[in-house]
GROMACS .gro file of C-alpha atoms in nm:
model
  195
    1MET     CA    1  -5.690   1.184  -4.679
    2SER     CA    2  -5.670   1.534  -4.540
    3VAL     CA    3  -5.476   1.621  -4.224
    4GLN     CA    4  -5.805   1.694  -4.047
    5GLU     CA    5  -5.950   1.354  -4.145
    6ARG     CA    6  -5.633   1.178  -4.028
    7LYS     CA    7  -5.646   1.360  -3.691
    8GLN     CA    8  -6.011   1.268  -3.649
    9ARG     CA    9  -5.935   0.903  -3.727
   10GLU     CA   10  -5.643   0.900  -3.482
   11ARG     CA   11  -5.862   1.059  -3.214
   12ALA     CA   12  -6.135   0.799  -3.269
   13ASP     CA   13  -5.874   0.521  -3.254
   14ARG     CA   14  -5.739   0.656  -2.923
   15GLU     CA   15  -6.089   0.678  -2.783
   16ARG     CA   16  -6.164   0.317  -2.880
   17LEU     CA   17  -5.835   0.212  -2.719
   18ILE     CA   18  -5.922   0.390  -2.395
   19VAL     CA   19  -6.266   0.230  -2.381
   20ALA     CA   20  -6.136  -0.117  -2.470
   21THR     CA   21  -5.858  -0.091  -2.212
   22ALA     CA   22  -6.098   0.027  -1.941
   23ARG     CA   23  -6.331  -0.258  -2.022
   24GLU     CA   24  -6.050  -0.514  -2.016
   25LEU     CA   25  -5.916  -0.383  -1.685
   26ALA     CA   26  -6.266  -0.377  -1.530
   27GLU     CA   27  -6.338  -0.733  -1.645
   28GLN     CA   28  -6.005  -0.853  -1.502
   29GLN     CA   29  -5.990  -0.659  -1.175
   30GLY     CA   30  -6.321  -0.478  -1.126
   31TRP     CA   31  -6.418  -0.117  -1.178
   32ASP     CA   32  -6.229   0.000  -0.868
   33ALA     CA   33  -5.908  -0.087  -1.054
   34VAL     CA   34  -5.998   0.146  -1.342
   35THR     CA   35  -5.830   0.477  -1.276
   36THR     CA   36  -5.715   0.741  -1.520
   37ARG     CA   37  -5.356   0.685  -1.405
   38ARG     CA   38  -5.370   0.309  -1.472
   39LEU     CA   39  -5.543   0.363  -1.805
   40ALA     CA   40  -5.283   0.619  -1.911
   41GLU     CA   41  -5.004   0.375  -1.819
   42ARG     CA   42  -5.166   0.085  -2.004
   43ILE     CA   43  -5.238   0.277  -2.325
   44GLU     CA   44  -4.904   0.460  -2.303
   45TYR     CA   45  -5.050   0.807  -2.328
   46SER     CA   46  -5.037   1.083  -2.070
   47GLN     CA   47  -5.330   1.152  -1.842
   48PRO     CA   48  -5.393   1.488  -2.018
   49VAL     CA   49  -5.441   1.297  -2.345
   50LEU     CA   50  -5.691   1.070  -2.171
   51TYR     CA   51  -5.871   1.374  -2.027
   52SER     CA   52  -5.889   1.526  -2.375
   53HIS     CA   53  -6.124   1.237  -2.462
   54PHE     CA   54  -6.310   1.181  -2.134
   55ARG     CA   55  -6.358   1.410  -1.837
   56GLY     CA   56  -6.308   1.118  -1.603
   57LYS     CA   57  -6.399   0.765  -1.507
   58ARG     CA   58  -6.773   0.835  -1.513
   59GLU     CA   59  -6.764   0.920  -1.885
   60ILE     CA   60  -6.548   0.615  -1.954
   61ILE     CA   61  -6.805   0.396  -1.778
   62GLY     CA   62  -7.072   0.560  -1.993
   63ALA     CA   63  -6.878   0.482  -2.311
   64VAL     CA   64  -6.836   0.118  -2.203
   65ALA     CA   65  -7.209   0.105  -2.126
   66LEU     CA   66  -7.300   0.230  -2.474
   67ASP     CA   67  -7.074  -0.024  -2.642
   68GLY     CA   68  -7.209  -0.296  -2.414
   69ALA     CA   69  -7.571  -0.204  -2.488
   70THR     CA   70  -7.497  -0.240  -2.859
   71GLU     CA   71  -7.345  -0.584  -2.797
   72LEU     CA   72  -7.635  -0.691  -2.574
   73ALA     CA   73  -7.890  -0.590  -2.839
   74ALA     CA   74  -7.697  -0.784  -3.104
   75ALA     CA   75  -7.671  -1.092  -2.879
   76VAL     CA   76  -8.045  -1.088  -2.802
   77ARG     CA   77  -8.138  -1.043  -3.168
   78ALA     CA   78  -7.902  -1.318  -3.282
   79ALA     CA   79  -8.038  -1.560  -3.023
   80THR     CA   80  -8.403  -1.487  -3.094
   81ALA     CA   81  -8.378  -1.475  -3.474
   82ALA     CA   82  -8.373  -1.853  -3.513
   83ALA     CA   83  -8.630  -1.926  -3.242
   84ASP     CA   84  -8.954  -2.084  -3.360
   85GLY     CA   85  -9.255  -1.921  -3.198
   86PRO     CA   86  -9.306  -1.674  -2.914
   87ARG     CA   87  -9.225  -1.913  -2.629
   88ALA     CA   88  -8.896  -2.020  -2.788
   89ARG     CA   89  -8.810  -1.653  -2.858
   90VAL     CA   90  -8.869  -1.559  -2.494
   91ALA     CA   91  -8.653  -1.847  -2.372
   92ALA     CA   92  -8.379  -1.757  -2.621
   93LEU     CA   93  -8.395  -1.394  -2.510
   94ALA     CA   94  -8.365  -1.490  -2.144
   95HIS     CA   95  -8.069  -1.719  -2.208
   96ALA     CA   96  -7.891  -1.459  -2.423
   97TYR     CA   97  -7.943  -1.187  -2.163
   98LEU     CA   98  -7.828  -1.399  -1.869
   99ASP     CA   99  -7.533  -1.532  -2.067
  100PHE     CA  100  -7.426  -1.177  -2.154
  101ALA     CA  101  -7.448  -1.073  -1.787
  102GLU     CA  102  -7.242  -1.374  -1.681
  103ARG     CA  103  -6.974  -1.344  -1.951
  104HIS     CA  104  -6.933  -0.965  -1.924
  105PRO     CA  105  -6.998  -0.869  -1.560
  106ALA     CA  106  -6.809  -0.539  -1.571
  107VAL     CA  107  -6.982  -0.432  -1.891
  108TYR     CA  108  -7.317  -0.538  -1.747
  109ASP     CA  109  -7.245  -0.327  -1.439
  110ALA     CA  110  -7.152  -0.032  -1.660
  111ILE     CA  111  -7.487  -0.059  -1.838
  112PHE     CA  112  -7.715  -0.128  -1.542
  113GLN     CA  113  -7.542  -0.068  -1.209
  114LEU     CA  114  -7.286   0.211  -1.228
  115ASP     CA  115  -7.322   0.583  -1.288
  116GLY     CA  116  -7.195   0.650  -1.638
  117GLY     CA  117  -7.374   0.982  -1.661
  118LEU     CA  118  -7.626   0.845  -1.909
  119PRO     CA  119  -7.998   0.925  -1.897
  120TYR     CA  120  -8.227   0.622  -1.896
  121ALA     CA  121  -8.597   0.599  -1.982
  122ARG     CA  122  -8.609   0.955  -2.114
  123ASP     CA  123  -8.635   1.123  -2.451
  124ASP     CA  124  -8.262   1.201  -2.447
  125THR     CA  125  -8.159   0.842  -2.370
  126PRO     CA  126  -7.873   0.750  -2.607
  127GLU     CA  127  -7.971   0.533  -2.902
  128PRO     CA  128  -7.769   0.225  -2.800
  129LEU     CA  129  -7.963   0.206  -2.472
  130LYS     CA  130  -8.294   0.255  -2.651
  131ASP     CA  131  -8.198  -0.013  -2.902
  132ALA     CA  132  -8.109  -0.263  -2.628
  133PHE     CA  133  -8.457  -0.215  -2.482
  134ALA     CA  134  -8.607  -0.241  -2.832
  135ALA     CA  135  -8.431  -0.576  -2.880
  136LEU     CA  136  -8.612  -0.705  -2.570
  137LEU     CA  137  -8.944  -0.554  -2.676
  138GLU     CA  138  -8.923  -0.718  -3.019
  139SER     CA  139  -8.948  -1.062  -2.859
  140LEU     CA  140  -9.173  -0.978  -2.567
  141GLY     CA  141  -9.428  -0.746  -2.726
  142ASP     CA  142  -9.636  -1.026  -2.875
  143VAL     CA  143  -9.656  -1.222  -2.548
  144ALA     CA  144  -9.764  -0.935  -2.324
  145GLY     CA  145 -10.125  -1.046  -2.349
  146PRO     CA  146 -10.447  -0.854  -2.398
  147GLY     CA  147 -10.478  -0.528  -2.211
  148VAL     CA  148 -10.108  -0.517  -2.115
  149GLU     CA  149  -9.894  -0.245  -2.267
  150PRO     CA  150  -9.598  -0.425  -2.435
  151GLY     CA  151  -9.339  -0.173  -2.312
  152LEU     CA  152  -9.453  -0.211  -1.953
  153PHE     CA  153  -9.452  -0.589  -1.983
  154THR     CA  154  -9.100  -0.574  -2.125
  155GLU     CA  155  -8.987  -0.361  -1.829
  156VAL     CA  156  -9.127  -0.616  -1.584
  157PHE     CA  157  -8.974  -0.914  -1.765
  158TRP     CA  158  -8.641  -0.732  -1.800
  159SER     CA  159  -8.652  -0.657  -1.426
  160SER     CA  160  -8.693  -1.029  -1.361
  161LEU     CA  161  -8.392  -1.110  -1.576
  162HIS     CA  162  -8.188  -0.837  -1.411
  163GLY     CA  163  -8.279  -0.975  -1.071
  164LEU     CA  164  -8.179  -1.326  -1.174
  165ALA     CA  165  -7.848  -1.200  -1.316
  166THR     CA  166  -7.750  -0.990  -1.016
  167LEU     CA  167  -7.872  -1.230  -0.748
  168THR     CA  168  -7.696  -1.524  -0.911
  169ARG     CA  169  -7.370  -1.333  -0.947
  170ALA     CA  170  -7.391  -1.217  -0.585
  171GLY     CA  171  -7.428  -1.578  -0.472
  172ARG     CA  172  -7.784  -1.524  -0.349
  173LEU     CA  173  -7.924  -1.774  -0.600
  174PRO     CA  174  -7.752  -2.101  -0.692
  175PRO     CA  175  -7.630  -2.087  -1.054
  176GLU     CA  176  -7.717  -2.450  -1.121
  177SER     CA  177  -8.088  -2.360  -1.105
  178THR     CA  178  -8.073  -2.086  -1.371
  179GLU     CA  179  -8.218  -2.311  -1.641
  180THR     CA  180  -8.512  -2.400  -1.416
  181ARG     CA  181  -8.576  -2.033  -1.338
  182VAL     CA  182  -8.581  -1.946  -1.710
  183ALA     CA  183  -8.824  -2.234  -1.770
  184VAL     CA  184  -9.052  -2.105  -1.493
  185LEU     CA  185  -9.057  -1.757  -1.650
  186THR     CA  186  -9.121  -1.899  -1.995
  187ASP     CA  187  -9.387  -2.143  -1.877
  188ARG     CA  188  -9.573  -1.867  -1.690
  189LEU     CA  189  -9.580  -1.664  -2.010
  190ALA     CA  190  -9.715  -1.962  -2.201
  191ILE     CA  191 -10.001  -1.992  -1.952
  192LEU     CA  192 -10.076  -1.621  -1.919
  193GLY     CA  193 -10.016  -1.496  -2.270
  194PRO     CA  194 -10.083  -1.607  -2.626
  195ALA     CA  195  -9.877  -1.907  -2.732
   0.00000   0.00000   0.00000
């Protein structure tokens, strides 16, 4: 291994450590607790080293969001792969999405709530974000129904899931009714779309 390759590997390792530490700190104490000073202390590097990887907290949030989007896409695909039929796939998708939001609230916020400096719904949207949307579209496209553009339908369904996730976490919806809410969404699709 050349010196240059070793330096690149070490740099990538440091970057992964910074992102993992930021994520861990955010999940434990919230994003307000994530500061460059605290990250530098936790990873035992100086703040200038941290700034050599990320210009600040915003870029760190963006990196966490990209990793989280990759994980969300994988979770949705894993959950829907074994589902039998469109209705079961939609229910599995909804459960996987809501479970991800509940288990990883800081990561979910990095993806969907906080400013990580990432462009959404544009040509220059990073691939992990596009892939997370594609994972939803793969299960929802065939239930959109006649005359409904699958991407638009996916946006509307995703918005419903996002609303359920954020309202439940904020205490605006009782968590014990989540299963019923998912069933209502799934049942409405069964009535309105192809089965």
